[in-house]
XYZ file of N, CA and C in Angstrom:
753
model
N 3.661 3.039 3.613
C 3.290 1.894 3.907
C 1.936 1.792 3.159
N 1.155 0.884 3.145
C -0.305 0.519 2.681
C -0.857 0.021 3.614
N -2.013 0.724 4.418
C -2.756 0.022 5.501
C -4.069 -0.204 5.290
N -4.568 0.384 4.195
C -6.220 0.255 3.734
C -6.196 0.243 2.214
N -6.966 -0.547 1.671
C -7.172 -0.519 0.296
C -8.959 -0.577 -0.096
N -8.807 -0.585 -1.236
C -10.509 -0.607 -1.814
C -10.459 -1.751 -3.135
N -11.472 -2.379 -3.191
C -11.490 -3.243 -4.583
C -13.110 -3.147 -4.601
N -13.611 -2.401 -5.626
C -15.110 -1.903 -5.704
C -15.459 -2.768 -7.152
N -14.328 -2.927 -8.012
C -14.785 -3.301 -9.283
C -15.644 -4.500 -9.542
N -16.590 -4.599 -10.350
C -17.342 -5.761 -10.436
C -16.537 -6.998 -10.571
N -16.614 -8.117 -10.207
C -15.789 -9.477 -10.645
C -15.571 -9.501 -11.922
N -16.434 -9.722 -12.758
C -16.127 -9.694 -14.144
C -15.299 -8.858 -14.656
N -15.155 -7.560 -14.446
C -14.265 -6.752 -15.026
C -12.735 -7.038 -14.424
N -12.627 -7.301 -13.108
C -11.351 -7.906 -12.634
C -11.027 -9.215 -13.122
N -11.620 -9.929 -13.438
C -11.485 -11.251 -14.160
C -10.673 -11.012 -15.449
N -11.295 -9.948 -16.268
C -10.974 -9.500 -17.670
C -9.813 -8.833 -17.686
N -9.335 -8.030 -16.858
C -8.083 -7.338 -16.613
C -6.869 -8.132 -16.179
N -7.348 -9.194 -15.254
C -6.218 -9.991 -15.118
C -6.026 -11.345 -15.582
N -6.924 -11.633 -16.095
C -7.244 -12.797 -16.928
C -6.825 -14.171 -16.235
N -7.564 -14.566 -15.225
C -7.625 -15.571 -14.488
C -8.807 -16.557 -14.655
N -8.738 -17.939 -14.737
C -9.796 -18.681 -15.124
C -11.023 -18.983 -14.223
N -10.753 -18.462 -12.919
C -12.079 -18.727 -11.809
C -12.815 -17.590 -12.152
N -14.223 -17.883 -11.610
C -15.267 -17.105 -11.814
C -15.808 -17.004 -10.234
N -15.077 -15.980 -9.275
C -15.691 -15.565 -8.076
C -16.525 -14.770 -8.023
N -17.460 -14.670 -7.030
C -18.357 -13.796 -6.843
C -18.141 -13.189 -5.615
N -17.843 -11.785 -5.373
C -17.790 -11.106 -4.342
C -18.130 -9.665 -4.021
N -18.526 -9.111 -2.957
C -19.111 -8.014 -3.242
C -18.005 -6.855 -2.986
N -18.288 -5.593 -3.653
C -17.385 -4.446 -3.243
C -16.816 -4.080 -2.145
N -15.384 -3.805 -1.922
C -15.178 -3.675 -0.775
C -14.204 -2.275 -0.981
N -14.529 -1.302 0.490
C -13.775 0.127 0.245
C -13.262 0.386 1.196
N -13.042 -0.488 2.344
C -11.923 -0.364 3.160
C -11.382 -1.634 3.955
N -10.761 -2.079 3.293
C -10.139 -3.569 3.398
C -9.093 -3.383 4.351
N -8.850 -4.024 5.576
C -7.976 -3.856 6.407
C -7.137 -5.213 6.768
N -5.798 -4.895 7.368
C -5.095 -5.983 7.618
C -6.027 -7.161 8.386
N -5.549 -8.542 8.299
C -6.235 -9.620 8.838
C -7.306 -9.793 8.063
N -7.861 -9.205 7.258
C -9.201 -9.570 6.511
C -8.667 -10.201 5.000
N -9.510 -10.852 4.548
C -9.294 -11.718 3.281
C -9.119 -10.658 2.261
N -8.003 -10.865 1.432
C -7.614 -9.875 0.141
C -7.605 -10.666 -1.244
N -7.952 -10.232 -2.200
C -8.012 -10.832 -3.641
C -6.441 -10.936 -3.969
N -6.162 -12.018 -4.441
C -4.754 -12.107 -5.159
C -4.831 -13.215 -6.431
N -3.892 -12.685 -7.170
C -3.908 -13.676 -8.591
C -2.073 -14.201 -8.689
N -2.199 -15.259 -8.771
C -1.017 -15.999 -9.042
C -1.001 -17.279 -9.862
N 0.241 -17.645 -10.231
C 0.235 -18.766 -11.450
C 0.105 -20.344 -10.682
N -0.567 -21.080 -11.275
C -0.628 -22.386 -10.841
C -0.549 -23.302 -11.950
N 0.292 -24.047 -12.244
C 0.673 -24.903 -13.566
C 0.459 -23.984 -14.808
N 0.784 -22.903 -14.621
C 0.916 -22.231 -15.739
C -0.157 -21.166 -16.270
N -1.272 -21.164 -15.366
C -2.470 -20.454 -15.532
C -2.510 -19.491 -14.306
N -3.281 -18.639 -14.730
C -3.425 -17.573 -13.364
C -4.796 -17.947 -12.625
N -4.388 -17.981 -11.409
C -5.869 -18.349 -10.733
C -6.013 -17.099 -9.627
N -7.276 -17.042 -9.248
C -7.773 -16.250 -7.991
C -7.840 -16.859 -6.859
N -7.138 -16.153 -5.952
C -7.228 -16.760 -4.393
C -7.367 -15.852 -3.505
N -8.070 -15.934 -2.376
C -8.235 -15.308 -1.214
C -7.025 -15.688 -0.227
N -6.460 -14.778 0.375
C -5.586 -15.099 1.304
C -5.871 -14.007 2.397
N -5.309 -14.095 3.517
C -5.318 -13.260 4.885
C -4.299 -12.285 4.674
N -4.829 -10.841 4.812
C -3.743 -9.791 4.605
C -2.850 -9.764 5.907
N -1.757 -10.148 5.870
C -0.704 -10.446 7.066
C 0.122 -11.422 6.727
N 1.355 -11.143 6.181
C 2.014 -12.673 5.741
C 2.805 -13.072 7.084
N 2.764 -14.555 6.886
C 3.233 -15.473 8.178
C 4.119 -16.461 7.258
N 5.379 -16.221 7.558
C 6.522 -17.379 6.922
C 6.120 -18.537 7.228
N 6.327 -19.571 6.388
C 6.133 -20.957 6.984
C 7.058 -21.344 8.178
N 8.053 -20.900 8.361
C 8.810 -21.346 9.421
C 8.344 -20.631 10.748
N 7.464 -19.987 10.705
C 6.872 -19.341 12.292
C 5.994 -20.218 12.765
N 6.758 -20.804 14.325
C 6.110 -21.583 15.056
C 4.706 -21.324 15.547
N 4.216 -19.987 16.145
C 3.419 -19.438 16.451
C 2.915 -18.149 15.898
N 2.002 -18.014 15.166
C 1.661 -16.753 14.472
C 1.317 -15.603 15.643
N 0.796 -16.101 16.678
C 0.512 -15.026 17.817
C 1.450 -14.347 18.402
N 2.934 -14.964 18.211
C 4.057 -14.542 18.612
C 4.908 -13.570 17.425
N 4.307 -13.479 16.143
C 4.939 -13.006 15.391
C 4.231 -11.732 14.856
N 5.150 -10.928 14.456
C 4.675 -9.152 13.954
C 3.840 -9.379 12.798
N 2.536 -8.585 12.657
C 1.844 -8.761 11.352
C 2.555 -8.148 10.297
N 2.955 -8.906 9.192
C 3.610 -8.291 8.166
C 2.671 -7.767 7.087
N 2.034 -6.845 7.076
C 1.150 -6.259 5.965
C 1.879 -5.603 4.822
N 2.923 -5.152 4.916
C 3.750 -4.709 3.861
C 5.281 -5.197 3.841
N 5.926 -5.258 3.006
C 7.357 -5.581 2.463
C 8.121 -4.674 1.747
N 9.256 -3.935 1.971
C 9.985 -3.039 1.533
C 10.663 -3.558 0.512
N 10.334 -3.284 -0.823
C 10.728 -3.719 -2.112
C 12.095 -3.896 -2.251
N 12.748 -2.927 -1.462
C 14.582 -2.637 -1.448
C 14.989 -3.800 -0.970
N 14.522 -4.291 0.210
C 15.133 -5.336 0.981
C 14.294 -6.797 0.979
N 13.239 -7.042 0.361
C 12.329 -7.935 0.338
C 13.127 -9.364 0.112
N 14.062 -9.151 -1.282
C 14.673 -10.722 -1.761
C 15.743 -11.094 -0.731
N 16.146 -10.106 0.252
C 17.131 -10.673 1.572
C 16.724 -10.783 2.656
N 15.220 -10.103 3.291
C 14.762 -10.505 4.191
C 14.455 -11.825 4.267
N 14.619 -12.603 5.623
C 14.267 -13.926 5.852
C 12.731 -14.125 5.910
N 11.915 -13.104 6.087
C 10.612 -13.158 6.320
C 9.953 -13.322 4.819
N 10.790 -12.555 3.588
C 10.166 -12.306 2.382
C 11.107 -13.009 1.355
N 12.370 -13.556 1.681
C 13.139 -13.966 0.824
C 12.673 -15.078 -0.106
N 12.220 -16.251 0.712
C 11.541 -17.330 -0.156
C 10.314 -17.068 -1.078
N 9.468 -16.123 -0.515
C 8.247 -15.724 -1.391
C 8.695 -14.770 -2.283
N 9.833 -13.966 -2.290
C 10.124 -13.170 -3.592
C 10.853 -14.107 -4.717
N 11.350 -15.553 -4.289
C 11.903 -16.384 -5.223
C 10.584 -17.158 -5.894
N 9.700 -17.641 -4.734
C 8.751 -18.629 -5.341
C 7.332 -18.202 -5.276
N 6.808 -17.457 -4.572
C 5.403 -16.888 -4.107
C 5.250 -15.625 -4.793
N 5.142 -15.071 -5.857
C 4.757 -13.818 -5.988
C 3.584 -13.593 -6.431
N 2.714 -12.579 -6.267
C 1.076 -12.437 -6.730
C 0.964 -11.004 -6.966
N -0.079 -10.771 -7.765
C -0.760 -9.625 -8.087
C -1.824 -9.039 -7.013
N -2.068 -8.071 -6.760
C -3.424 -7.711 -5.777
C -4.111 -6.688 -6.402
N -5.297 -7.245 -6.856
C -6.082 -6.090 -7.635
C -6.601 -5.096 -6.616
N -6.587 -3.731 -7.130
C -7.317 -2.859 -6.379
C -7.675 -1.657 -6.952
N -8.599 -0.765 -6.381
C -9.093 0.531 -7.311
C -8.478 1.593 -6.712
N -7.637 1.356 -5.794
C -7.136 2.579 -5.053
C -6.600 2.094 -3.661
N -5.900 3.074 -2.830
C -5.563 2.818 -1.514
C -5.519 4.359 -0.635
N -5.580 3.794 0.650
C -5.771 5.383 1.571
C -4.287 5.340 2.099
N -3.916 6.707 2.293
C -2.601 7.104 2.950
C -3.059 8.158 3.658
N -2.388 8.633 4.947
C -2.770 9.309 6.147
C -1.453 10.347 5.995
N -1.767 11.495 6.185
C -0.849 12.678 6.298
C -0.579 12.967 7.489
N 0.429 13.418 8.298
C 0.461 13.623 9.396
C 0.327 15.236 9.709
N -0.748 15.673 10.533
C -0.611 17.111 10.688
C -0.899 17.654 12.112
N 0.348 17.931 12.661
C 0.448 18.259 13.967
C -0.104 17.456 15.311
N 0.384 16.070 15.053
C -0.207 14.845 15.674
C -1.589 14.409 15.408
N -2.360 14.977 14.199
C -3.461 14.096 13.790
C -3.160 13.800 12.597
N -4.099 13.194 11.780
C -3.583 12.590 10.581
C -4.879 12.886 9.635
N -4.704 13.089 8.446
C -6.002 13.399 7.309
C -5.587 12.487 6.408
N -6.620 11.468 6.159
C -6.663 10.389 5.253
C -6.868 10.965 3.699
N -6.351 10.409 2.697
C -6.420 10.716 1.298
C -6.936 9.260 0.861
N -7.598 9.584 -0.134
C -7.851 8.546 -1.129
C -6.745 8.559 -2.367
N -6.321 7.660 -2.925
C -5.212 7.655 -3.929
C -5.672 6.713 -4.847
N -6.159 7.078 -6.161
C -6.662 6.225 -7.101
C -6.235 6.892 -8.439
N -6.218 5.758 -9.527
C -5.943 6.211 -10.875
C -6.613 7.099 -11.327
N -5.924 8.296 -12.086
C -6.642 9.584 -12.403
C -7.908 9.033 -13.336
N -7.719 8.165 -14.366
C -8.635 7.883 -15.393
C -9.519 6.508 -14.572
N -9.643 6.201 -13.488
C -10.425 5.370 -12.952
C -9.766 3.766 -13.384
N -10.387 2.947 -12.944
C -10.181 1.616 -13.459
C -9.427 0.880 -12.035
N -8.609 -0.208 -12.458
C -7.900 -1.099 -11.811
C -6.431 -0.894 -11.574
N -5.511 -1.079 -10.674
C -4.362 -1.263 -10.723
C -3.740 -2.779 -10.062
N -2.491 -3.166 -10.352
C -2.001 -4.197 -9.367
C -1.213 -4.096 -8.750
N -1.133 -4.266 -7.232
C -0.225 -4.125 -6.368
C 0.903 -5.240 -6.498
N 2.067 -5.043 -6.189
C 3.016 -6.122 -6.303
C 2.767 -6.891 -5.166
N 2.592 -8.361 -4.810
C 2.272 -8.772 -3.589
C 3.006 -10.013 -3.237
N 3.239 -10.355 -2.206
C 3.610 -11.906 -1.742
C 2.890 -12.744 -1.115
N 2.915 -14.213 -1.104
C 2.074 -15.197 -0.214
C 2.784 -16.120 0.046
N 2.414 -16.507 1.186
C 2.955 -17.548 2.020
C 2.019 -18.586 2.485
N 2.041 -19.590 2.774
C 1.388 -20.945 3.421
C 1.850 -21.386 4.480
N 0.938 -21.361 5.804
C 1.614 -21.761 6.869
C 0.627 -22.782 7.523
N 1.357 -24.070 8.042
C 0.879 -24.919 8.217
C 0.728 -25.114 9.696
N -0.518 -25.290 10.229
C -0.785 -25.156 11.872
C -0.652 -26.657 12.394
N -0.717 -26.660 13.713
C -0.430 -27.747 14.381
C -1.506 -28.732 14.196
N -2.581 -28.561 13.460
C -3.843 -29.168 13.528
C -3.831 -29.740 12.026
N -2.527 -29.482 11.001
C -2.474 -29.911 9.911
C -3.301 -29.018 8.603
N -3.794 -27.910 9.050
C -4.615 -27.102 8.268
C -3.644 -25.872 7.999
N -3.628 -25.612 6.630
C -3.082 -24.472 5.962
C -3.501 -23.105 5.965
N -2.732 -22.251 6.329
C -3.406 -20.910 6.254
C -2.671 -19.946 5.371
N -3.197 -19.357 4.298
C -2.375 -18.806 3.241
C -2.541 -17.093 3.590
N -1.592 -16.638 3.725
C -1.589 -15.231 3.883
C -0.668 -14.358 2.948
N -0.733 -13.067 2.777
C -0.034 -11.985 2.012
C 0.261 -10.900 2.543
N 1.237 -10.236 1.808
C 1.572 -8.680 1.919
C 1.776 -8.101 0.744
N 1.593 -6.636 0.797
C 1.892 -5.702 -0.388
C 3.210 -4.985 -0.432
N 3.895 -5.239 -1.287
C 5.424 -4.617 -1.548
C 5.304 -3.074 -1.680
N 5.985 -2.525 -0.867
C 5.863 -0.969 -1.076
C 7.327 -0.538 -1.667
N 7.301 0.930 -2.031
C 8.376 1.362 -2.694
C 8.406 2.910 -2.086
N 9.400 3.555 -2.463
C 9.399 4.879 -2.169
C 8.705 5.704 -2.947
N 7.663 6.528 -2.332
C 6.709 7.342 -2.771
C 7.318 8.223 -4.267
N 6.444 8.459 -5.296
C 6.736 9.317 -6.311
C 6.455 10.602 -5.734
N 6.971 11.914 -6.544
C 6.959 13.054 -6.267
C 5.670 13.754 -5.565
N 4.448 13.441 -6.252
C 3.398 13.773 -5.765
C 2.777 13.090 -4.514
N 3.173 11.791 -4.401
C 2.682 11.175 -2.926
C 3.737 11.396 -2.019
N 4.834 11.805 -2.323
C 5.689 12.136 -1.158
C 5.064 13.289 -0.393
N 4.370 14.228 -0.939
C 3.796 15.259 -0.090
C 2.697 14.609 1.072
N 2.356 13.303 0.504
C 1.514 12.897 1.944
C 2.047 11.887 2.496
N 3.042 10.762 2.094
C 3.471 9.815 2.951
C 5.120 9.677 1.930
N 6.188 9.100 2.525
C 7.278 8.671 2.123
C 7.281 7.343 1.196
N 6.191 6.284 1.552
C 5.934 5.110 0.713
C 4.842 5.317 0.180
N 4.746 4.104 -0.780
C 3.638 3.987 -1.436
C 3.646 2.362 -2.204
N 2.465 1.725 -2.420
C 2.464 0.383 -2.881
C 2.990 0.450 -4.272
N 3.734 -0.801 -4.332
C 4.702 -0.969 -5.697
C 3.521 -1.405 -6.753
N 3.502 -1.098 -7.937
C 2.506 -0.940 -8.688
C 3.072 -2.011 -10.100
N 2.412 -2.893 -10.206
C 2.997 -3.682 -11.564
C 2.412 -3.509 -12.929
N 2.970 -3.006 -13.770
C 2.050 -2.455 -15.099
C 1.761 -3.880 -15.845
N 0.503 -3.585 -16.526
C -0.265 -5.008 -17.193
C 0.845 -5.923 -18.238
N 1.741 -5.072 -18.892
C 2.826 -5.770 -19.901
C 3.816 -6.608 -18.938
N 3.633 -6.225 -17.448
C 4.807 -6.948 -16.687
C 4.148 -8.033 -16.038
N 2.934 -8.067 -15.856
C 2.041 -8.926 -15.103
C 2.700 -10.596 -15.454
N 3.009 -10.857 -16.373
C 3.506 -12.364 -16.458
C 4.721 -12.673 -15.935
N 5.728 -11.806 -16.271
C 7.183 -11.635 -15.690
C 6.911 -11.880 -14.371
N 6.227 -11.062 -13.699
C 6.240 -10.856 -12.301
C 5.772 -12.091 -11.479
N 4.606 -12.698 -12.296
C 4.169 -13.974 -11.816
C 5.006 -15.115 -11.879
N 5.991 -15.027 -13.181
C 6.701 -16.213 -13.395
C 7.902 -16.206 -12.513
N 7.549 -17.231 -11.416
C 8.395 -17.406 -10.492
C 9.814 -18.454 -11.056
N 9.287 -19.276 -12.073
C 10.451 -20.416 -12.478
C 11.349 -19.734 -13.351
N 10.787 -18.775 -14.538
C 11.904 -18.409 -15.168
C 12.406 -16.750 -14.894
N 11.713 -15.921 -13.840
C 12.320 -14.832 -13.543
C 12.772 -14.963 -12.281
N 14.102 -14.394 -11.812
C 14.535 -14.501 -10.586
C 14.099 -13.609 -9.606
N 14.042 -13.806 -8.344
C 13.957 -12.498 -7.767
C 14.353 -11.412 -7.952
N 15.776 -11.400 -8.042
C 16.414 -10.103 -8.469
C 15.928 -9.328 -9.900
N 15.657 -10.067 -10.916
C 14.896 -9.584 -12.074
C 13.699 -9.183 -11.597
N 12.760 -9.753 -10.921
C 11.633 -9.349 -10.170
C 11.697 -7.969 -9.617
N 12.809 -8.113 -8.618
C 12.931 -6.634 -7.889
C 13.308 -5.178 -8.845
N 13.658 -5.661 -9.966
C 13.970 -4.453 -10.862
C 12.638 -3.867 -11.475
N 11.304 -4.441 -11.049
C 9.922 -4.326 -11.662
C 9.339 -3.327 -10.608
N 10.141 -3.250 -9.208
C 9.445 -2.388 -8.135
C 9.986 -0.893 -7.935
N 9.108 -0.132 -8.900
C 9.899 1.048 -8.607
C 8.521 1.961 -8.481
N 8.604 3.235 -8.083
C 7.574 4.292 -7.948
C 6.500 4.171 -9.281
N 5.562 4.372 -9.070
C 4.496 4.397 -9.743
C 4.764 5.950 -10.746
N 4.227 5.899 -12.111
C 4.404 7.182 -12.960
C 3.939 8.003 -11.977
N 4.403 9.366 -12.206
C 3.826 10.547 -11.539
C 2.397 10.906 -11.881
N 2.016 10.614 -13.144
C 0.857 10.944 -13.714
C -0.102 9.935 -13.726
N -0.017 8.736 -12.857
C -1.030 7.683 -12.781
C -1.972 7.866 -11.752
N -1.520 8.488 -10.384
C -2.551 8.441 -9.309
C -2.764 10.028 -9.210
N -4.197 10.112 -8.738
C -4.414 11.583 -7.901
C -4.771 11.295 -6.550
N -4.645 12.015 -5.618
C -5.039 11.899 -4.124
C -6.017 13.011 -3.970
N -7.137 12.503 -3.038
C -8.021 13.611 -2.694
C -8.215 13.183 -1.087
N -8.401 14.457 -0.501
C -8.774 14.413 1.190
C -10.231 13.602 1.220
N -9.926 12.601 2.068
C -11.483 12.017 2.498
C -11.892 11.990 4.238
N -13.074 11.669 4.257
C -13.547 11.636 5.568
C -12.584 10.833 6.781
N -12.496 11.086 7.778
C -12.031 10.386 9.019
C -12.566 9.289 9.187
N -13.967 8.954 8.819
C -14.942 7.765 8.722
C -13.807 6.493 8.420
N -13.016 6.662 7.301
C -12.244 5.501 6.626
C -11.210 5.041 8.434
N -11.134 5.885 9.119
C -10.266 5.214 10.107
C -10.898 4.223 10.839
N -12.336 3.873 10.897
C -12.942 3.106 11.567
C -13.135 1.966 10.750
N -12.563 0.499 10.953
C -12.709 -0.474 9.746
C -14.087 -0.992 9.711
N -15.189 -0.521 10.692
C -16.533 -0.787 10.442
C -17.020 -0.038 9.290
N -16.597 1.068 8.900
C -17.266 1.696 7.940
C -16.777 1.210 6.508
N -17.537 0.698 5.777
C -17.287 0.172 4.553
C -18.085 0.368 3.303
N -18.181 1.723 2.785
C -19.301 1.930 2.033
C -18.540 3.068 0.808
N -19.313 3.303 -0.310
C -18.887 4.122 -1.229
C -18.590 5.548 -0.799
N -19.120 6.075 0.268
C -18.780 7.403 0.712
C -17.454 7.713 1.066
N -16.715 6.701 1.477
C -15.691 6.651 2.005
C -14.480 7.265 1.115
N -14.629 7.155 -0.132
C -13.763 7.554 -1.323
C -14.003 8.962 -1.667
N -15.213 9.589 -1.440
C -15.819 10.682 -1.828
C -14.784 12.144 -1.257
N -14.158 12.958 -2.099
C -13.615 14.054 -1.635
C -14.305 15.126 -0.826
N -13.678 15.622 0.300
C -14.454 16.230 1.299
C -13.886 17.911 1.058
N -14.554 18.707 1.471
C -14.207 20.365 1.157
C -12.908 20.586 2.135
N -12.385 21.641 1.690
C -11.255 21.776 2.559
C -11.251 22.332 4.011
N -12.768 22.865 4.239
C -13.013 23.340 5.856
C -13.460 21.810 6.628
N -13.467 20.658 5.895
C -13.710 19.550 6.511
C -12.371 18.818 7.148
N -11.310 19.137 6.308
C -10.485 18.525 6.558
C -9.442 18.619 7.959
N -8.756 17.707 8.429
C -7.906 17.917 9.875
C -7.098 19.006 9.530
N -7.160 20.136 10.563
C -6.546 21.462 10.323
C -4.969 21.006 10.104
N -4.324 21.980 9.090
C -2.926 21.769 9.177
C -2.279 22.621 10.373
N -1.091 22.146 10.518
C -0.346 22.680 11.599
C -0.172 24.244 11.212
N -0.257 25.166 12.107
C 0.096 26.705 12.033
C 1.679 26.854 11.664
N 1.970 27.786 10.548
C 3.052 28.084 10.373
C 3.647 28.879 11.673
N 4.678 28.557 12.160
C 5.304 29.458 13.139
C 6.310 30.557 12.629
N 5.965 31.942 13.083
C 6.602 32.831 12.330
C 8.110 32.918 12.942
N 8.896 33.560 12.195
C 10.494 33.331 12.654
C 10.372 34.456 13.828
N 11.350 34.102 14.690
C 11.497 34.982 15.852
C 11.995 36.326 15.516
N 11.839 37.174 16.228
C 12.291 38.510 15.765
C 13.718 38.776 16.177
N 14.507 39.331 15.562
C 15.785 39.524 15.739
C 15.767 40.771 16.722
N 16.712 40.645 18.004
C 16.896 41.959 18.556
C 17.813 42.720 17.808
N 17.457 44.017 18.180
C 18.480 45.108 17.565
C 19.770 45.028 18.218
N 20.727 45.172 17.264
C 22.386 45.428 18.046
C 22.517 46.534 18.470
N 22.534 46.652 19.885
C 23.042 47.993 20.193
C 24.342 48.245 19.701
N 24.215 49.858 19.781
C 25.454 50.273 18.890
C 27.005 50.326 20.054
N 27.759 50.077 19.520
C 29.033 49.978 20.053
C 29.351 51.048 21.288
N 29.764 50.566 22.238
C 29.813 51.609 23.418
C 31.279 52.353 23.252
N 31.247 53.593 22.803
C 32.461 54.200 22.916
C 33.008 55.473 24.046
N 31.911 54.909 25.165
C 32.296 55.563 26.225
C 31.784 56.902 26.715
N 31.189 57.177 25.636
C 30.187 58.472 25.858
C 28.777 58.141 26.031
N 28.135 58.874 26.744
C 26.454 58.611 27.254
C 25.913 59.184 26.033
N 24.451 58.658 25.554
C 23.724 59.141 24.543
C 22.581 59.585 25.021
N 21.973 60.641 24.412
C 20.696 61.184 24.685
C 19.606 60.458 23.787
N 19.862 59.587 23.015
C 18.735 58.781 22.120
C 18.725 57.567 22.202
């Protein structure tokens, strides 16, 4: 899954990479968490637009979001069929700009966070979905979710899922919900190339949403990491007694 990520690039660079016409200005974020606003890029009247939505998708048919589970991720393998995501996969696909994401490795009941980012730096585009929910007062709330896929080999050592990444050459097709079907779009949702990301252990400070600074993505020394579980030695095999031949032994 993906429960935290960062977008620290300057707005002008994000605009250039994703090609939207808007000129938003926003601060760098190093610890974006569920229910917070996230940047998305989508097509409106054939043009790419920058739109902030709340992280945690709420389908339009939900009566009361307070009684509905927070959907921050959608499994790419089943999103096109699941009632919560089916309509969005057909009509409301988006890109979610990011510099990287955090993932936690379980270690004997504890968790070690890792910062996962492109080896060469820069931005990536997570595959996203968005929805609009109309409240009883007539106001609309736009929400979104990140699509995930099976982890590639390097990431699988940390977690079995990772965000689905859309390559720049597929931006237009992913966003084009008029000419590209949900089934065709689903074929773009594959594990990232194994040489795209690198993962480094980082401080458990990232666990607290209140912490949001550049130091969160700094690699920590091995001795600062959450201890790995001790390997249990195999139990010693008991010696097999010699067969009883009815004679007493002095040895």
